[in-house]
Amino acid sequence: RVELLTFLTLILAAIVSTYHRLQKSPIRLSHSAVTLTLIVCLISAIATTVVGIIRLNGETHVKSAWLAKAAGNWSEVIRQVDQARSPLLTLDPTATPLLWYRGVARFSLNETEQACRDFALAYRDNPNHPHVLNNLGTCAELGGDHNQVVDYYEQAVLIAPRFDDAWLNLTAVYYNRGEYVRADS
């Protein structure tokens, strides 16, 4: 969190400043060295502030996307995710890719092809998220890539062994293939 780092930096600056005020050092820094140091600190502070504002704005939209998802307002989920997502914010605080939410919304709006593209992009943002893997498995099944389906579902249950949706989907794939022993295990 930016505010915590800023607060910690201020505390450290006060400590260093007090130390140097109490310790009279025979070494004096040149005026240009002090100016350069202050300019670098100012630029760093401005950059940190900009990053913090962008992330705070994005997290506000993430919360709105969660509320819209809970209400089943899929077009609002898409809108909020589009406003939240930036190169500085691709995952929510639970490490769920924001594009996964947009993919779920598009899938719920029967925009299957776009949803599958979003799930693929979400996989790029977090390739170890079980919900992303589960949804990619579903997309692979819809696309007829039956070998890839098993890979996605198996990877999802390997990462999250108690993820019932992936287990159920994996069982259904095995059953539909006629692999009843594997489906039962």
mmCIF file of C-alpha atoms in Angstrom:
data_model
loop_
_atom_site.group_PDB
_atom_site.id
_atom_site.type_symbol
_atom_site.label_atom_id
_atom_site.label_comp_id
_atom_site.label_asym_id
_atom_site.label_seq_id
_atom_site.Cartn_x
_atom_site.Cartn_y
_atom_site.Cartn_z
ATOM 1 C CA ARG A 1 0.000 0.000 0.000
ATOM 2 C CA VAL A 2 1.307 3.380 -1.002
ATOM 3 C CA GLU A 3 0.103 5.211 2.100
ATOM 4 C CA LEU A 4 1.983 2.832 4.402
ATOM 5 C CA LEU A 5 5.196 3.206 2.430
ATOM 6 C CA THR A 6 4.817 6.983 2.462
ATOM 7 C CA PHE A 7 4.281 7.000 6.221
ATOM 8 C CA LEU A 8 7.298 4.725 6.759
ATOM 9 C CA THR A 9 9.423 6.970 4.530
ATOM 10 C CA LEU A 10 8.433 10.034 6.561
ATOM 11 C CA ILE A 11 9.357 8.278 9.800
ATOM 12 C CA LEU A 12 12.735 7.205 8.399
ATOM 13 C CA ALA A 13 13.366 10.725 7.085
ATOM 14 C CA ALA A 14 12.648 12.169 10.543
ATOM 15 C CA ILE A 15 15.020 9.688 12.156
ATOM 16 C CA VAL A 16 17.828 10.408 9.685
ATOM 17 C CA SER A 17 17.261 14.153 9.956
ATOM 18 C CA THR A 18 17.362 14.057 13.768
ATOM 19 C CA TYR A 19 20.477 11.896 13.720
ATOM 20 C CA HIS A 20 22.333 14.297 11.432
ATOM 21 C CA ARG A 21 21.182 17.309 13.444
ATOM 22 C CA LEU A 22 22.565 15.766 16.649
ATOM 23 C CA GLN A 23 25.750 14.411 15.082
ATOM 24 C CA LYS A 24 27.890 17.248 13.828
ATOM 25 C CA SER A 25 29.705 15.759 10.876
ATOM 26 C CA PRO A 26 32.916 17.334 9.589
ATOM 27 C CA ILE A 27 31.922 16.352 6.058
ATOM 28 C CA ARG A 28 29.769 18.887 4.261
ATOM 29 C CA LEU A 29 27.865 18.066 1.097
ATOM 30 C CA SER A 30 28.018 20.496 -1.766
ATOM 31 C CA HIS A 31 24.962 22.554 -2.595
ATOM 32 C CA SER A 32 24.600 20.790 -5.970
ATOM 33 C CA ALA A 33 24.688 17.331 -4.322
ATOM 34 C CA VAL A 34 21.951 18.332 -1.882
ATOM 35 C CA THR A 35 19.892 19.847 -4.712
ATOM 36 C CA LEU A 36 20.277 16.732 -6.873
ATOM 37 C CA THR A 37 19.281 14.482 -3.963
ATOM 38 C CA LEU A 38 16.192 16.591 -3.243
ATOM 39 C CA ILE A 39 15.180 16.593 -6.920
ATOM 40 C CA VAL A 40 15.468 12.781 -7.092
ATOM 41 C CA CYS A 41 13.404 12.482 -3.895
ATOM 42 C CA LEU A 42 10.763 14.864 -5.247
ATOM 43 C CA ILE A 43 10.484 13.002 -8.548
ATOM 44 C CA SER A 44 10.206 9.694 -6.665
ATOM 45 C CA ALA A 45 7.489 11.121 -4.427
ATOM 46 C CA ILE A 46 5.518 12.420 -7.413
ATOM 47 C CA ALA A 47 5.824 9.082 -9.246
ATOM 48 C CA THR A 48 4.720 7.184 -6.139
ATOM 49 C CA THR A 49 1.754 9.500 -5.710
ATOM 50 C CA VAL A 50 0.664 9.021 -9.325
ATOM 51 C CA VAL A 51 0.945 5.228 -9.032
ATOM 52 C CA GLY A 52 -0.998 5.332 -5.762
ATOM 53 C CA ILE A 53 -3.804 7.411 -7.275
ATOM 54 C CA ILE A 54 -4.084 5.112 -10.301
ATOM 55 C CA ARG A 55 -4.204 2.008 -8.094
ATOM 56 C CA LEU A 56 -6.684 3.543 -5.652
ATOM 57 C CA ASN A 57 -8.966 4.523 -8.515
ATOM 58 C CA GLY A 58 -8.661 1.012 -9.967
ATOM 59 C CA GLU A 59 -9.414 -0.661 -6.645
ATOM 60 C CA THR A 60 -12.515 1.508 -6.283
ATOM 61 C CA HIS A 61 -13.738 0.189 -9.639
ATOM 62 C CA VAL A 62 -12.828 -3.378 -8.627
ATOM 63 C CA LYS A 63 -15.099 -3.071 -5.606
ATOM 64 C CA SER A 64 -17.881 -1.754 -7.835
ATOM 65 C CA ALA A 65 -17.319 -4.713 -10.182
ATOM 66 C CA TRP A 66 -17.664 -7.126 -7.238
ATOM 67 C CA LEU A 67 -20.946 -5.501 -6.219
ATOM 68 C CA ALA A 68 -22.238 -5.582 -9.792
ATOM 69 C CA LYS A 69 -21.260 -9.261 -10.109
ATOM 70 C CA ALA A 70 -23.102 -10.076 -6.887
ATOM 71 C CA ALA A 71 -26.176 -8.302 -8.258
ATOM 72 C CA GLY A 72 -25.895 -10.068 -11.627
ATOM 73 C CA ASN A 73 -25.464 -6.747 -13.436
ATOM 74 C CA TRP A 74 -23.117 -8.091 -16.112
ATOM 75 C CA SER A 75 -22.857 -4.991 -18.295
ATOM 76 C CA GLU A 76 -21.837 -2.998 -15.211
ATOM 77 C CA VAL A 77 -19.198 -5.619 -14.373
ATOM 78 C CA ILE A 78 -17.693 -5.171 -17.838
ATOM 79 C CA ARG A 79 -17.766 -1.383 -17.518
ATOM 80 C CA GLN A 80 -16.160 -1.387 -14.076
ATOM 81 C CA VAL A 81 -13.440 -3.858 -15.063
ATOM 82 C CA ASP A 82 -12.614 -1.782 -18.133
ATOM 83 C CA GLN A 83 -12.255 1.286 -15.924
ATOM 84 C CA ALA A 84 -10.241 -0.531 -13.252
ATOM 85 C CA ARG A 85 -7.755 -2.373 -15.423
ATOM 86 C CA SER A 86 -4.415 -0.773 -16.196
ATOM 87 C CA PRO A 87 -0.800 -1.929 -16.514
ATOM 88 C CA LEU A 88 -0.520 -1.133 -12.791
ATOM 89 C CA LEU A 89 -3.615 -3.131 -11.805
ATOM 90 C CA THR A 90 -4.382 -6.442 -13.507
ATOM 91 C CA LEU A 91 -5.313 -8.518 -10.431
ATOM 92 C CA ASP A 92 -7.746 -7.870 -7.613
ATOM 93 C CA PRO A 93 -6.591 -8.167 -3.971
ATOM 94 C CA THR A 94 -7.323 -11.921 -4.057
ATOM 95 C CA ALA A 95 -5.036 -12.370 -7.127
ATOM 96 C CA THR A 96 -8.007 -12.970 -9.405
ATOM 97 C CA PRO A 97 -7.349 -11.449 -12.821
ATOM 98 C CA LEU A 98 -9.734 -8.592 -13.574
ATOM 99 C CA LEU A 99 -10.297 -10.006 -17.037
ATOM 100 C CA TRP A 100 -11.722 -13.150 -15.447
ATOM 101 C CA TYR A 101 -14.589 -11.034 -14.083
ATOM 102 C CA ARG A 102 -15.157 -9.552 -17.519
ATOM 103 C CA GLY A 103 -15.059 -13.047 -19.027
ATOM 104 C CA VAL A 104 -17.673 -14.296 -16.555
ATOM 105 C CA ALA A 105 -19.854 -11.304 -17.374
ATOM 106 C CA ARG A 106 -19.535 -11.866 -21.111
ATOM 107 C CA PHE A 107 -20.203 -15.576 -20.709
ATOM 108 C CA SER A 108 -23.332 -14.714 -18.727
ATOM 109 C CA LEU A 109 -24.394 -12.390 -21.570
ATOM 110 C CA ASN A 110 -23.898 -15.276 -24.066
ATOM 111 C CA GLU A 111 -20.860 -13.560 -25.609
ATOM 112 C CA THR A 112 -18.953 -16.840 -25.505
ATOM 113 C CA GLU A 113 -16.195 -16.048 -27.992
ATOM 114 C CA GLN A 114 -15.305 -12.768 -26.268
ATOM 115 C CA ALA A 115 -15.521 -14.460 -22.857
ATOM 116 C CA CYS A 116 -13.027 -17.122 -23.938
ATOM 117 C CA ARG A 117 -10.647 -14.412 -25.175
ATOM 118 C CA ASP A 118 -10.940 -12.706 -21.787
ATOM 119 C CA PHE A 119 -10.230 -15.989 -19.979
ATOM 120 C CA ALA A 120 -7.134 -16.498 -22.156
ATOM 121 C CA LEU A 121 -5.923 -12.996 -21.278
ATOM 122 C CA ALA A 122 -6.721 -13.651 -17.615
ATOM 123 C CA TYR A 123 -4.559 -16.781 -17.853
ATOM 124 C CA ARG A 124 -1.690 -14.570 -19.005
ATOM 125 C CA ASP A 125 -2.200 -12.364 -15.922
ATOM 126 C CA ASN A 126 -2.354 -15.316 -13.484
ATOM 127 C CA PRO A 127 -1.800 -18.783 -14.981
ATOM 128 C CA ASN A 128 -2.317 -20.486 -11.601
ATOM 129 C CA HIS A 129 -5.797 -19.264 -10.800
ATOM 130 C CA PRO A 130 -8.187 -22.233 -10.541
ATOM 131 C CA HIS A 131 -11.263 -20.312 -11.731
ATOM 132 C CA VAL A 132 -9.399 -19.114 -14.817
ATOM 133 C CA LEU A 133 -8.244 -22.668 -15.577
ATOM 134 C CA ASN A 134 -11.752 -24.026 -15.033
ATOM 135 C CA ASN A 135 -13.254 -21.476 -17.421
ATOM 136 C CA LEU A 136 -10.533 -22.108 -20.007
ATOM 137 C CA GLY A 137 -11.421 -25.786 -19.785
ATOM 138 C CA THR A 138 -15.031 -24.929 -20.506
ATOM 139 C CA CYS A 139 -13.952 -22.794 -23.471
ATOM 140 C CA ALA A 140 -11.795 -25.624 -24.789
ATOM 141 C CA GLU A 141 -14.776 -27.990 -24.493
ATOM 142 C CA LEU A 142 -16.985 -25.551 -26.395
ATOM 143 C CA GLY A 143 -14.258 -25.262 -29.033
ATOM 144 C CA GLY A 144 -13.969 -29.038 -29.355
ATOM 145 C CA ASP A 145 -10.382 -29.297 -28.059
ATOM 146 C CA HIS A 146 -11.067 -32.274 -25.790
ATOM 147 C CA ASN A 147 -7.422 -32.961 -24.919
ATOM 148 C CA GLN A 148 -6.845 -29.397 -23.737
ATOM 149 C CA VAL A 149 -10.018 -29.596 -21.628
ATOM 150 C CA VAL A 150 -8.562 -32.315 -19.420
ATOM 151 C CA ASP A 151 -5.274 -30.413 -19.056
ATOM 152 C CA TYR A 152 -7.016 -27.270 -17.812
ATOM 153 C CA TYR A 153 -9.315 -29.078 -15.379
ATOM 154 C CA GLU A 154 -6.502 -31.272 -14.031
ATOM 155 C CA GLN A 155 -4.312 -28.234 -13.519
ATOM 156 C CA ALA A 156 -7.171 -26.494 -11.679
ATOM 157 C CA VAL A 157 -7.717 -29.396 -9.274
ATOM 158 C CA LEU A 158 -3.977 -29.790 -8.787
ATOM 159 C CA ILE A 159 -3.763 -26.157 -7.646
ATOM 160 C CA ALA A 160 -7.003 -26.230 -5.634
ATOM 161 C CA PRO A 161 -7.817 -29.832 -4.645
ATOM 162 C CA ARG A 162 -11.134 -28.806 -3.034
ATOM 163 C CA PHE A 163 -12.391 -26.851 -6.046
ATOM 164 C CA ASP A 164 -15.623 -28.734 -6.682
ATOM 165 C CA ASP A 165 -16.522 -27.034 -9.985
ATOM 166 C CA ALA A 166 -13.322 -28.229 -11.651
ATOM 167 C CA TRP A 167 -13.713 -31.742 -10.210
ATOM 168 C CA LEU A 168 -17.287 -31.922 -11.478
ATOM 169 C CA ASN A 169 -16.253 -30.720 -14.936
ATOM 170 C CA LEU A 170 -13.328 -33.147 -15.056
ATOM 171 C CA THR A 171 -15.606 -35.989 -14.010
ATOM 172 C CA ALA A 172 -18.102 -35.048 -16.744
ATOM 173 C CA VAL A 173 -15.344 -35.035 -19.382
ATOM 174 C CA TYR A 174 -14.139 -38.483 -18.327
ATOM 175 C CA TYR A 175 -17.706 -39.787 -18.253
ATOM 176 C CA ASN A 176 -18.460 -38.406 -21.722
ATOM 177 C CA ARG A 177 -15.285 -40.087 -23.021
ATOM 178 C CA GLY A 178 -16.440 -43.393 -21.588
ATOM 179 C CA GLU A 179 -13.617 -43.457 -19.030
ATOM 180 C CA TYR A 180 -15.933 -44.459 -16.194
ATOM 181 C CA VAL A 181 -13.202 -45.619 -13.801
ATOM 182 C CA ARG A 182 -11.424 -42.249 -14.031
ATOM 183 C CA ALA A 183 -14.737 -40.435 -13.744
ATOM 184 C CA ASP A 184 -15.500 -42.317 -10.544
ATOM 185 C CA SER A 185 -12.134 -41.578 -8.894
#
